[in-house]
PDB file of N, CA and C in Angstrom:
ATOM      1  N   UNK A   6      18.599 -83.044  39.052  1.00 46.00           N
ATOM      2  CA  UNK A   6      19.787 -82.577  38.380  1.00 46.00           C
ATOM      3  C   UNK A   6      20.668 -81.873  39.405  1.00 46.00           C
ATOM      4  N   UNK A   7      21.925 -82.271  39.444  1.00 48.00           N
ATOM      5  CA  UNK A   7      22.914 -81.694  40.347  1.00 48.00           C
ATOM      6  C   UNK A   7      24.025 -81.117  39.487  1.00 48.00           C
ATOM      7  N   UNK A   8      24.535 -79.974  39.847  1.00 48.00           N
ATOM      8  CA  UNK A   8      25.611 -79.406  39.038  1.00 48.00           C
ATOM      9  C   UNK A   8      26.402 -78.367  39.789  1.00 48.00           C
ATOM     10  N   UNK A   9      27.574 -78.126  39.342  1.00 52.00           N
ATOM     11  CA  UNK A   9      28.398 -77.034  39.822  1.00 52.00           C
ATOM     12  C   UNK A   9      28.965 -76.359  38.578  1.00 52.00           C
ATOM     13  N   UNK A  10      29.760 -75.332  38.689  1.00 54.00           N
ATOM     14  CA  UNK A  10      30.154 -74.599  37.486  1.00 54.00           C
ATOM     15  C   UNK A  10      30.707 -75.454  36.344  1.00 54.00           C
ATOM     16  N   UNK A  11      31.396 -76.542  36.660  1.00 60.00           N
ATOM     17  CA  UNK A  11      32.026 -77.304  35.587  1.00 60.00           C
ATOM     18  C   UNK A  11      31.545 -78.752  35.477  1.00 60.00           C
ATOM     19  N   UNK A  12      30.688 -79.196  36.373  1.00 65.00           N
ATOM     20  CA  UNK A  12      30.215 -80.577  36.342  1.00 65.00           C
ATOM     21  C   UNK A  12      28.699 -80.584  36.380  1.00 65.00           C
ATOM     22  N   UNK A  13      28.104 -81.406  35.529  1.00 68.00           N
ATOM     23  CA  UNK A  13      26.654 -81.555  35.504  1.00 68.00           C
ATOM     24  C   UNK A  13      26.330 -83.034  35.660  1.00 68.00           C
ATOM     25  N   UNK A  14      25.529 -83.364  36.653  1.00 70.00           N
ATOM     26  CA  UNK A  14      25.081 -84.736  36.863  1.00 70.00           C
ATOM     27  C   UNK A  14      23.574 -84.736  36.713  1.00 70.00           C
ATOM     28  N   UNK A  15      23.079 -85.568  35.800  1.00 73.00           N
ATOM     29  CA  UNK A  15      21.646 -85.615  35.532  1.00 73.00           C
ATOM     30  C   UNK A  15      21.186 -87.065  35.576  1.00 73.00           C
ATOM     31  N   UNK A  16      20.220 -87.338  36.408  1.00 75.00           N
ATOM     32  CA  UNK A  16      19.683 -88.690  36.523  1.00 75.00           C
ATOM     33  C   UNK A  16      18.430 -88.782  35.670  1.00 75.00           C
ATOM     34  N   UNK A  17      18.448 -89.611  34.644  1.00 75.00           N
ATOM     35  CA  UNK A  17      17.320 -89.745  33.725  1.00 75.00           C
ATOM     36  C   UNK A  17      16.332 -90.805  34.212  1.00 75.00           C
ATOM     37  N   UNK A  18      16.847 -91.940  34.597  1.00 78.00           N
ATOM     38  CA  UNK A  18      16.015 -93.025  35.130  1.00 78.00           C
ATOM     39  C   UNK A  18      16.764 -93.626  36.305  1.00 78.00           C
ATOM     40  N   UNK A  19      16.199 -94.653  36.898  1.00 77.00           N
ATOM     41  CA  UNK A  19      16.872 -95.286  38.035  1.00 77.00           C
ATOM     42  C   UNK A  19      18.156 -95.999  37.620  1.00 77.00           C
ATOM     43  N   UNK A  20      18.329 -96.260  36.325  1.00 79.00           N
ATOM     44  CA  UNK A  20      19.528 -96.961  35.858  1.00 79.00           C
ATOM     45  C   UNK A  20      20.398 -96.133  34.916  1.00 79.00           C
ATOM     46  N   UNK A  21      19.962 -94.916  34.598  1.00 78.00           N
ATOM     47  CA  UNK A  21      20.733 -94.100  33.663  1.00 78.00           C
ATOM     48  C   UNK A  21      21.045 -92.731  34.261  1.00 78.00           C
ATOM     49  N   UNK A  22      22.328 -92.466  34.429  1.00 79.00           N
ATOM     50  CA  UNK A  22      22.795 -91.182  34.941  1.00 79.00           C
ATOM     51  C   UNK A  22      23.825 -90.629  33.963  1.00 79.00           C
ATOM     52  N   UNK A  23      23.748 -89.351  33.700  1.00 75.00           N
ATOM     53  CA  UNK A  23      24.687 -88.695  32.799  1.00 75.00           C
ATOM     54  C   UNK A  23      25.558 -87.738  33.599  1.00 75.00           C
ATOM     55  N   UNK A  24      26.853 -87.815  33.386  1.00 73.00           N
ATOM     56  CA  UNK A  24      27.794 -86.891  34.018  1.00 73.00           C
ATOM     57  C   UNK A  24      28.534 -86.177  32.888  1.00 73.00           C
ATOM     58  N   UNK A  25      28.491 -84.844  32.908  1.00 68.00           N
ATOM     59  CA  UNK A  25      29.196 -84.050  31.902  1.00 68.00           C
ATOM     60  C   UNK A  25      30.218 -83.164  32.592  1.00 68.00           C
ATOM     61  N   UNK A  26      31.398 -83.075  31.992  1.00 64.00           N
ATOM     62  CA  UNK A  26      32.443 -82.202  32.514  1.00 64.00           C
ATOM     63  C   UNK A  26      33.371 -81.845  31.361  1.00 64.00           C
ATOM     64  N   UNK A  27      34.038 -80.699  31.441  1.00 60.00           N
ATOM     65  CA  UNK A  27      34.931 -80.305  30.353  1.00 60.00           C
ATOM     66  C   UNK A  27      36.198 -81.151  30.338  1.00 60.00           C
ATOM     67  N   UNK A  28      36.647 -81.466  29.145  1.00 59.00           N
ATOM     68  CA  UNK A  28      37.899 -82.211  28.999  1.00 59.00           C
ATOM     69  C   UNK A  28      39.070 -81.288  29.291  1.00 59.00           C
ATOM     70  N   UNK A  29      40.105 -81.826  29.909  1.00 54.00           N
ATOM     71  CA  UNK A  29      41.309 -81.033  30.208  1.00 54.00           C
ATOM     72  C   UNK A  29      42.402 -81.403  29.219  1.00 54.00           C
ATOM     73  N   UNK A  30      43.072 -80.413  28.706  1.00 51.00           N
ATOM     74  CA  UNK A  30      44.173 -80.662  27.783  1.00 51.00           C
ATOM     75  C   UNK A  30      43.676 -81.078  26.412  1.00 51.00           C
ATOM     76  N   UNK A  31      44.586 -81.478  25.565  1.00 49.00           N
ATOM     77  CA  UNK A  31      44.249 -81.909  24.222  1.00 49.00           C
ATOM     78  C   UNK A  31      44.864 -83.278  23.977  1.00 49.00           C
ATOM     79  N   UNK A  32      44.313 -84.263  24.607  1.00 48.00           N
ATOM     80  CA  UNK A  32      44.796 -85.613  24.376  1.00 48.00           C
ATOM     81  C   UNK A  32      46.158 -85.893  24.978  1.00 48.00           C
ATOM     82  N   UNK A  33      46.441 -85.346  26.127  1.00 46.00           N
ATOM     83  CA  UNK A  33      47.749 -85.533  26.752  1.00 46.00           C
ATOM     84  C   UNK A  33      48.032 -86.996  27.081  1.00 46.00           C
ATOM     85  N   UNK A  34      46.992 -87.811  27.162  1.00 43.00           N
ATOM     86  CA  UNK A  34      47.210 -89.227  27.446  1.00 43.00           C
ATOM     87  C   UNK A  34      47.959 -89.926  26.323  1.00 43.00           C
ATOM     88  N   UNK A  35      47.863 -89.392  25.121  1.00 42.00           N
ATOM     89  CA  UNK A  35      48.461 -90.060  23.975  1.00 42.00           C
ATOM     90  C   UNK A  35      49.784 -89.465  23.547  1.00 42.00           C
ATOM     91  N   UNK A  36      50.255 -88.434  24.214  1.00 46.00           N
ATOM     92  CA  UNK A  36      51.537 -87.861  23.823  1.00 46.00           C
ATOM     93  C   UNK A  36      52.667 -88.653  24.458  1.00 46.00           C
ATOM     94  N   UNK A  37      53.698 -88.857  23.700  1.00 45.00           N
ATOM     95  CA  UNK A  37      54.810 -89.678  24.182  1.00 45.00           C
ATOM     96  C   UNK A  37      55.863 -88.869  24.921  1.00 45.00           C
ATOM     97  N   UNK A  38      55.692 -87.578  24.984  1.00 53.00           N
ATOM     98  CA  UNK A  38      56.699 -86.746  25.626  1.00 53.00           C
ATOM     99  C   UNK A  38      57.638 -86.161  24.586  1.00 53.00           C
ATOM    100  N   UNK A  39      58.460 -85.268  25.027  1.00 65.00           N
ATOM    101  CA  UNK A  39      59.372 -84.594  24.113  1.00 65.00           C
ATOM    102  C   UNK A  39      60.657 -85.389  23.974  1.00 65.00           C
ATOM    103  N   UNK A  40      61.033 -85.664  22.750  1.00 76.00           N
ATOM    104  CA  UNK A  40      62.303 -86.361  22.531  1.00 76.00           C
ATOM    105  C   UNK A  40      63.382 -85.317  22.263  1.00 76.00           C
ATOM    106  N   UNK A  41      64.612 -85.656  22.476  1.00 84.00           N
ATOM    107  CA  UNK A  41      65.681 -84.673  22.254  1.00 84.00           C
ATOM    108  C   UNK A  41      65.814 -84.356  20.763  1.00 84.00           C
ATOM    109  N   UNK A  42      66.143 -83.115  20.438  1.00 87.00           N
ATOM    110  CA  UNK A  42      66.323 -82.752  19.027  1.00 87.00           C
ATOM    111  C   UNK A  42      67.592 -83.386  18.464  1.00 87.00           C
ATOM    112  N   UNK A  43      67.613 -83.546  17.151  1.00 88.00           N
ATOM    113  CA  UNK A  43      68.811 -84.115  16.512  1.00 88.00           C
ATOM    114  C   UNK A  43      69.967 -83.123  16.628  1.00 88.00           C
ATOM    115  N   UNK A  44      71.177 -83.635  16.566  1.00 91.00           N
ATOM    116  CA  UNK A  44      72.358 -82.769  16.676  1.00 91.00           C
ATOM    117  C   UNK A  44      72.445 -81.800  15.503  1.00 91.00           C
ATOM    118  N   UNK A  45      71.987 -82.216  14.327  1.00 88.00           N
ATOM    119  CA  UNK A  45      71.990 -81.317  13.174  1.00 88.00           C
ATOM    120  C   UNK A  45      71.069 -80.127  13.395  1.00 88.00           C
ATOM    121  N   UNK A  46      69.895 -80.382  13.953  1.00 90.00           N
ATOM    122  CA  UNK A  46      68.955 -79.302  14.248  1.00 90.00           C
ATOM    123  C   UNK A  46      69.518 -78.401  15.338  1.00 90.00           C
ATOM    124  N   UNK A  47      70.188 -78.979  16.316  1.00 91.00           N
ATOM    125  CA  UNK A  47      70.807 -78.193  17.390  1.00 91.00           C
ATOM    126  C   UNK A  47      71.896 -77.285  16.818  1.00 91.00           C
ATOM    127  N   UNK A  48      72.728 -77.815  15.915  1.00 92.00           N
ATOM    128  CA  UNK A  48      73.793 -76.992  15.316  1.00 92.00           C
ATOM    129  C   UNK A  48      73.210 -75.840  14.496  1.00 92.00           C
ATOM    130  N   UNK A  49      72.086 -76.070  13.846  1.00 92.00           N
ATOM    131  CA  UNK A  49      71.476 -75.046  13.006  1.00 92.00           C
ATOM    132  C   UNK A  49      70.751 -73.971  13.815  1.00 92.00           C
ATOM    133  N   UNK A  50      69.956 -74.405  14.806  1.00 93.00           N
ATOM    134  CA  UNK A  50      69.081 -73.478  15.537  1.00 93.00           C
ATOM    135  C   UNK A  50      69.576 -73.112  16.928  1.00 93.00           C
ATOM    136  N   UNK A  51      70.460 -73.918  17.486  1.00 92.00           N
ATOM    137  CA  UNK A  51      70.813 -73.780  18.896  1.00 92.00           C
ATOM    138  C   UNK A  51      69.915 -74.702  19.706  1.00 92.00           C
ATOM    139  N   UNK A  52      70.411 -75.153  20.843  1.00 92.00           N
ATOM    140  CA  UNK A  52      69.675 -76.140  21.637  1.00 92.00           C
ATOM    141  C   UNK A  52      68.290 -75.662  22.085  1.00 92.00           C
ATOM    142  N   UNK A  53      68.137 -74.437  22.620  1.00 92.00           N
ATOM    143  CA  UNK A  53      66.802 -74.032  23.098  1.00 92.00           C
ATOM    144  C   UNK A  53      65.744 -74.021  21.990  1.00 92.00           C
ATOM    145  N   UNK A  54      66.093 -73.474  20.831  1.00 94.00           N
ATOM    146  CA  UNK A  54      65.111 -73.403  19.740  1.00 94.00           C
ATOM    147  C   UNK A  54      64.856 -74.770  19.125  1.00 94.00           C
ATOM    148  N   UNK A  55      65.887 -75.582  19.036  1.00 94.00           N
ATOM    149  CA  UNK A  55      65.709 -76.934  18.506  1.00 94.00           C
ATOM    150  C   UNK A  55      64.801 -77.754  19.426  1.00 94.00           C
ATOM    151  N   UNK A  56      64.997 -77.626  20.736  1.00 93.00           N
ATOM    152  CA  UNK A  56      64.148 -78.343  21.701  1.00 93.00           C
ATOM    153  C   UNK A  56      62.713 -77.837  21.630  1.00 93.00           C
ATOM    154  N   UNK A  57      62.551 -76.540  21.462  1.00 94.00           N
ATOM    155  CA  UNK A  57      61.220 -75.953  21.353  1.00 94.00           C
ATOM    156  C   UNK A  57      60.514 -76.454  20.099  1.00 94.00           C
ATOM    157  N   UNK A  58      61.211 -76.478  18.986  1.00 94.00           N
ATOM    158  CA  UNK A  58      60.630 -76.972  17.740  1.00 94.00           C
ATOM    159  C   UNK A  58      60.231 -78.436  17.876  1.00 94.00           C
ATOM    160  N   UNK A  59      61.074 -79.225  18.490  1.00 93.00           N
ATOM    161  CA  UNK A  59      60.767 -80.649  18.713  1.00 93.00           C
ATOM    162  C   UNK A  59      59.537 -80.805  19.605  1.00 93.00           C
ATOM    163  N   UNK A  60      59.440 -79.980  20.640  1.00 92.00           N
ATOM    164  CA  UNK A  60      58.291 -80.056  21.556  1.00 92.00           C
ATOM    165  C   UNK A  60      56.992 -79.696  20.856  1.00 92.00           C
ATOM    166  N   UNK A  61      57.078 -78.921  19.793  1.00 92.00           N
ATOM    167  CA  UNK A  61      55.877 -78.493  19.081  1.00 92.00           C
ATOM    168  C   UNK A  61      55.382 -79.502  18.057  1.00 92.00           C
ATOM    169  N   UNK A  62      55.888 -80.707  18.084  1.00 87.00           N
ATOM    170  CA  UNK A  62      55.293 -81.757  17.240  1.00 87.00           C
ATOM    171  C   UNK A  62      53.825 -81.934  17.620  1.00 87.00           C
ATOM    172  N   UNK A  63      53.507 -81.550  18.848  1.00 87.00           N
ATOM    173  CA  UNK A  63      52.135 -81.531  19.343  1.00 87.00           C
ATOM    174  C   UNK A  63      51.819 -80.073  19.678  1.00 87.00           C
ATOM    175  N   UNK A  64      50.752 -79.475  19.110  1.00 90.00           N
ATOM    176  CA  UNK A  64      50.449 -78.067  19.395  1.00 90.00           C
ATOM    177  C   UNK A  64      50.388 -77.790  20.893  1.00 90.00           C
ATOM    178  N   UNK A  65      50.883 -76.627  21.299  1.00 91.00           N
ATOM    179  CA  UNK A  65      50.947 -76.303  22.724  1.00 91.00           C
ATOM    180  C   UNK A  65      50.933 -74.795  22.932  1.00 91.00           C
ATOM    181  N   UNK A  66      50.565 -74.393  24.140  1.00 93.00           N
ATOM    182  CA  UNK A  66      50.623 -72.989  24.541  1.00 93.00           C
ATOM    183  C   UNK A  66      52.026 -72.687  25.064  1.00 93.00           C
ATOM    184  N   UNK A  67      52.326 -71.414  25.262  1.00 94.00           N
ATOM    185  CA  UNK A  67      53.642 -71.056  25.804  1.00 94.00           C
ATOM    186  C   UNK A  67      53.833 -71.622  27.208  1.00 94.00           C
ATOM    187  N   UNK A  68      52.768 -71.631  27.996  1.00 93.00           N
ATOM    188  CA  UNK A  68      52.854 -72.184  29.357  1.00 93.00           C
ATOM    189  C   UNK A  68      53.154 -73.679  29.317  1.00 93.00           C
ATOM    190  N   UNK A  69      52.470 -74.407  28.432  1.00 92.00           N
ATOM    191  CA  UNK A  69      52.708 -75.849  28.304  1.00 92.00           C
ATOM    192  C   UNK A  69      54.133 -76.124  27.825  1.00 92.00           C
ATOM    193  N   UNK A  70      54.611 -75.304  26.904  1.00 94.00           N
ATOM    194  CA  UNK A  70      55.980 -75.477  26.403  1.00 94.00           C
ATOM    195  C   UNK A  70      57.006 -75.221  27.500  1.00 94.00           C
ATOM    196  N   UNK A  71      56.799 -74.166  28.267  1.00 93.00           N
ATOM    197  CA  UNK A  71      57.721 -73.854  29.363  1.00 93.00           C
ATOM    198  C   UNK A  71      57.777 -75.003  30.358  1.00 93.00           C
ATOM    199  N   UNK A  72      56.620 -75.547  30.691  1.00 91.00           N
ATOM    200  CA  UNK A  72      56.559 -76.657  31.639  1.00 91.00           C
ATOM    201  C   UNK A  72      57.256 -77.891  31.068  1.00 91.00           C
ATOM    202  N   UNK A  73      56.994 -78.208  29.804  1.00 89.00           N
ATOM    203  CA  UNK A  73      57.581 -79.403  29.184  1.00 89.00           C
ATOM    204  C   UNK A  73      59.099 -79.305  29.067  1.00 89.00           C
ATOM    205  N   UNK A  74      59.590 -78.085  28.847  1.00 90.00           N
ATOM    206  CA  UNK A  74      61.027 -77.902  28.644  1.00 90.00           C
ATOM    207  C   UNK A  74      61.772 -77.489  29.904  1.00 90.00           C
ATOM    208  N   UNK A  75      61.034 -77.215  30.974  1.00 89.00           N
ATOM    209  CA  UNK A  75      61.668 -76.833  32.233  1.00 89.00           C
ATOM    210  C   UNK A  75      62.319 -75.465  32.188  1.00 89.00           C
ATOM    211  N   UNK A  76      61.679 -74.529  31.469  1.00 90.00           N
ATOM    212  CA  UNK A  76      62.201 -73.160  31.389  1.00 90.00           C
ATOM    213  C   UNK A  76      61.141 -72.195  31.898  1.00 90.00           C
ATOM    214  N   UNK A  77      61.520 -70.937  32.081  1.00 90.00           N
ATOM    215  CA  UNK A  77      60.555 -69.944  32.546  1.00 90.00           C
ATOM    216  C   UNK A  77      59.609 -69.578  31.406  1.00 90.00           C
ATOM    217  N   UNK A  78      58.342 -69.296  31.727  1.00 89.00           N
ATOM    218  CA  UNK A  78      57.382 -68.921  30.683  1.00 89.00           C
ATOM    219  C   UNK A  78      57.798 -67.679  29.894  1.00 89.00           C
ATOM    220  N   UNK A  79      58.597 -66.807  30.481  1.00 92.00           N
ATOM    221  CA  UNK A  79      59.012 -65.593  29.771  1.00 92.00           C
ATOM    222  C   UNK A  79      60.062 -65.871  28.691  1.00 92.00           C
ATOM    223  N   UNK A  80      60.767 -66.995  28.768  1.00 90.00           N
ATOM    224  CA  UNK A  80      61.801 -67.320  27.782  1.00 90.00           C
ATOM    225  C   UNK A  80      61.216 -67.871  26.484  1.00 90.00           C
ATOM    226  N   UNK A  81      60.078 -68.504  26.558  1.00 95.00           N
ATOM    227  CA  UNK A  81      59.510 -69.200  25.403  1.00 95.00           C
ATOM    228  C   UNK A  81      59.086 -68.256  24.273  1.00 95.00           C
ATOM    229  N   UNK A  82      58.354 -67.166  24.538  1.00 95.00           N
ATOM    230  CA  UNK A  82      57.899 -66.308  23.433  1.00 95.00           C
ATOM    231  C   UNK A  82      59.031 -65.726  22.585  1.00 95.00           C
ATOM    232  N   UNK A  83      60.167 -65.443  23.194  1.00 94.00           N
ATOM    233  CA  UNK A  83      61.300 -64.898  22.435  1.00 94.00           C
ATOM    234  C   UNK A  83      61.774 -65.892  21.374  1.00 94.00           C
ATOM    235  N   UNK A  84      61.902 -67.142  21.756  1.00 95.00           N
ATOM    236  CA  UNK A  84      62.334 -68.171  20.806  1.00 95.00           C
ATOM    237  C   UNK A  84      61.244 -68.458  19.781  1.00 95.00           C
ATOM    238  N   UNK A  85      59.987 -68.474  20.220  1.00 96.00           N
ATOM    239  CA  UNK A  85      58.884 -68.706  19.287  1.00 96.00           C
ATOM    240  C   UNK A  85      58.829 -67.619  18.219  1.00 96.00           C
ATOM    241  N   UNK A  86      59.096 -66.383  18.604  1.00 96.00           N
ATOM    242  CA  UNK A  86      59.068 -65.275  17.643  1.00 96.00           C
ATOM    243  C   UNK A  86      60.091 -65.497  16.532  1.00 96.00           C
ATOM    244  N   UNK A  87      61.291 -65.928  16.888  1.00 96.00           N
ATOM    245  CA  UNK A  87      62.333 -66.174  15.882  1.00 96.00           C
ATOM    246  C   UNK A  87      61.937 -67.341  14.986  1.00 96.00           C
ATOM    247  N   UNK A  88      61.432 -68.418  15.581  1.00 96.00           N
ATOM    248  CA  UNK A  88      61.003 -69.576  14.790  1.00 96.00           C
ATOM    249  C   UNK A  88      59.850 -69.205  13.860  1.00 96.00           C
ATOM    250  N   UNK A  89      58.945 -68.374  14.343  1.00 96.00           N
ATOM    251  CA  UNK A  89      57.788 -67.953  13.538  1.00 96.00           C
ATOM    252  C   UNK A  89      58.230 -67.037  12.395  1.00 96.00           C
ATOM    253  N   UNK A  90      59.131 -66.105  12.665  1.00 97.00           N
ATOM    254  CA  UNK A  90      59.646 -65.203  11.624  1.00 97.00           C
ATOM    255  C   UNK A  90      60.306 -65.966  10.482  1.00 97.00           C
ATOM    256  N   UNK A  91      60.840 -67.128  10.785  1.00 96.00           N
ATOM    257  CA  UNK A  91      61.528 -67.934   9.779  1.00 96.00           C
ATOM    258  C   UNK A  91      60.668 -69.055   9.214  1.00 96.00           C
ATOM    259  N   UNK A  92      59.369 -69.027   9.509  1.00 95.00           N
ATOM    260  CA  UNK A  92      58.426 -69.962   8.900  1.00 95.00           C
ATOM    261  C   UNK A  92      58.448 -71.368   9.451  1.00 95.00           C
ATOM    262  N   UNK A  93      59.049 -71.566  10.629  1.00 95.00           N
ATOM    263  CA  UNK A  93      59.135 -72.913  11.197  1.00 95.00           C
ATOM    264  C   UNK A  93      57.961 -73.254  12.098  1.00 95.00           C
ATOM    265  N   UNK A  94      57.334 -72.246  12.690  1.00 95.00           N
ATOM    266  CA  UNK A  94      56.150 -72.467  13.525  1.00 95.00           C
ATOM    267  C   UNK A  94      55.085 -71.442  13.153  1.00 95.00           C
ATOM    268  N   UNK A  95      53.865 -71.759  13.498  1.00 94.00           N
ATOM    269  CA  UNK A  95      52.741 -70.848  13.299  1.00 94.00           C
ATOM    270  C   UNK A  95      51.912 -70.876  14.562  1.00 94.00           C
ATOM    271  N   UNK A  96      50.918 -70.019  14.631  1.00 93.00           N
ATOM    272  CA  UNK A  96      50.059 -69.997  15.811  1.00 93.00           C
ATOM    273  C   UNK A  96      48.612 -69.879  15.372  1.00 93.00           C
ATOM    274  N   UNK A  97      47.730 -70.379  16.225  1.00 90.00           N
ATOM    275  CA  UNK A  97      46.295 -70.243  15.984  1.00 90.00           C
ATOM    276  C   UNK A  97      45.593 -70.114  17.317  1.00 90.00           C
ATOM    277  N   UNK A  98      44.523 -69.368  17.300  1.00 88.00           N
ATOM    278  CA  UNK A  98      43.755 -69.143  18.523  1.00 88.00           C
ATOM    279  C   UNK A  98      42.779 -70.299  18.715  1.00 88.00           C
ATOM    280  N   UNK A  99      42.681 -70.760  19.954  1.00 80.00           N
ATOM    281  CA  UNK A  99      41.720 -71.788  20.350  1.00 80.00           C
ATOM    282  C   UNK A  99      41.030 -71.276  21.606  1.00 80.00           C
ATOM    283  N   UNK A 100      39.888 -70.612  21.425  1.00 83.00           N
ATOM    284  CA  UNK A 100      39.217 -69.987  22.564  1.00 83.00           C
ATOM    285  C   UNK A 100      40.067 -68.850  23.085  1.00 83.00           C
ATOM    286  N   UNK A 101      40.392 -68.894  24.360  1.00 87.00           N
ATOM    287  CA  UNK A 101      41.218 -67.844  24.964  1.00 87.00           C
ATOM    288  C   UNK A 101      42.707 -68.149  24.887  1.00 87.00           C
ATOM    289  N   UNK A 102      43.056 -69.294  24.344  1.00 88.00           N
ATOM    290  CA  UNK A 102      44.461 -69.692  24.284  1.00 88.00           C
ATOM    291  C   UNK A 102      45.025 -69.510  22.877  1.00 88.00           C
ATOM    292  N   UNK A 103      46.317 -69.328  22.807  1.00 91.00           N
ATOM    293  CA  UNK A 103      47.024 -69.316  21.530  1.00 91.00           C
ATOM    294  C   UNK A 103      47.886 -70.570  21.486  1.00 91.00           C
ATOM    295  N   UNK A 104      47.640 -71.396  20.479  1.00 92.00           N
ATOM    296  CA  UNK A 104      48.403 -72.628  20.310  1.00 92.00           C
ATOM    297  C   UNK A 104      49.472 -72.418  19.248  1.00 92.00           C
ATOM    298  N   UNK A 105      50.647 -72.927  19.507  1.00 94.00           N
ATOM    299  CA  UNK A 105      51.735 -72.886  18.538  1.00 94.00           C
ATOM    300  C   UNK A 105      51.895 -74.276  17.954  1.00 94.00           C
ATOM    301  N   UNK A 106      52.217 -74.345  16.658  1.00 92.00           N
ATOM    302  CA  UNK A 106      52.373 -75.625  15.986  1.00 92.00           C
ATOM    303  C   UNK A 106      53.466 -75.523  14.935  1.00 92.00           C
ATOM    304  N   UNK A 107      54.052 -76.649  14.597  1.00 93.00           N
ATOM    305  CA  UNK A 107      55.124 -76.704  13.609  1.00 93.00           C
ATOM    306  C   UNK A 107      54.511 -76.610  12.213  1.00 93.00           C
ATOM    307  N   UNK A 108      55.132 -75.830  11.341  1.00 93.00           N
ATOM    308  CA  UNK A 108      54.702 -75.739   9.947  1.00 93.00           C
ATOM    309  C   UNK A 108      55.284 -76.917   9.163  1.00 93.00           C
ATOM    310  N   UNK A 109      54.908 -77.014   7.892  1.00 92.00           N
ATOM    311  CA  UNK A 109      55.461 -78.066   7.037  1.00 92.00           C
ATOM    312  C   UNK A 109      56.981 -77.914   6.923  1.00 92.00           C
ATOM    313  N   UNK A 110      57.451 -76.677   6.840  1.00 94.00           N
ATOM    314  CA  UNK A 110      58.895 -76.432   6.777  1.00 94.00           C
ATOM    315  C   UNK A 110      59.585 -76.891   8.065  1.00 94.00           C
ATOM    316  N   UNK A 111      58.964 -76.597   9.204  1.00 93.00           N
ATOM    317  CA  UNK A 111      59.516 -77.029  10.487  1.00 93.00           C
ATOM    318  C   UNK A 111      59.550 -78.541  10.609  1.00 93.00           C
ATOM    319  N   UNK A 112      58.483 -79.190  10.150  1.00 91.00           N
ATOM    320  CA  UNK A 112      58.425 -80.656  10.182  1.00 91.00           C
ATOM    321  C   UNK A 112      59.515 -81.243   9.295  1.00 91.00           C
ATOM    322  N   UNK A 113      59.716 -80.643   8.136  1.00 91.00           N
ATOM    323  CA  UNK A 113      60.765 -81.100   7.230  1.00 91.00           C
ATOM    324  C   UNK A 113      62.149 -80.968   7.879  1.00 91.00           C
ATOM    325  N   UNK A 114      62.368 -79.863   8.570  1.00 90.00           N
ATOM    326  CA  UNK A 114      63.642 -79.648   9.263  1.00 90.00           C
ATOM    327  C   UNK A 114      63.868 -80.690  10.360  1.00 90.00           C
ATOM    328  N   UNK A 115      62.776 -81.086  11.023  1.00 89.00           N
ATOM    329  CA  UNK A 115      62.878 -82.090  12.084  1.00 89.00           C
ATOM    330  C   UNK A 115      63.075 -83.497  11.523  1.00 89.00           C
ATOM    331  N   UNK A 116      62.930 -83.636  10.231  1.00 85.00           N
ATOM    332  CA  UNK A 116      63.120 -84.947   9.618  1.00 85.00           C
ATOM    333  C   UNK A 116      61.836 -85.724   9.475  1.00 85.00           C
ATOM    334  N   UNK A 117      60.741 -85.024   9.296  1.00 65.00           N
ATOM    335  CA  UNK A 117      59.473 -85.710   9.054  1.00 65.00           C
ATOM    336  C   UNK A 117      58.625 -85.643  10.206  1.00 65.00           C
TER     337      UNK A 117
END
């Protein structure tokens, strides 16, 4: 058995070897990327918040959102707080991370 902090390699037989490692991200291979928000949503929320809401079609951390939107990580929590106060997004803890996600009301505003 060979291993390091995050990878475990175990040889069971001469033809069977098991390699275990933690998965990175949450299915990033299947995300299509962030599409631009509709003009109606932009007029209602403003471009930064509308883009943030659109990006949250897939749950994400503040760091992931900042990276996806090309903004500083310090700008994201301010907009998330306003969206959360108005029932458009919610948050849940996943281990040491806090994930933000769109609520049913937010999804309805985005048009489904």
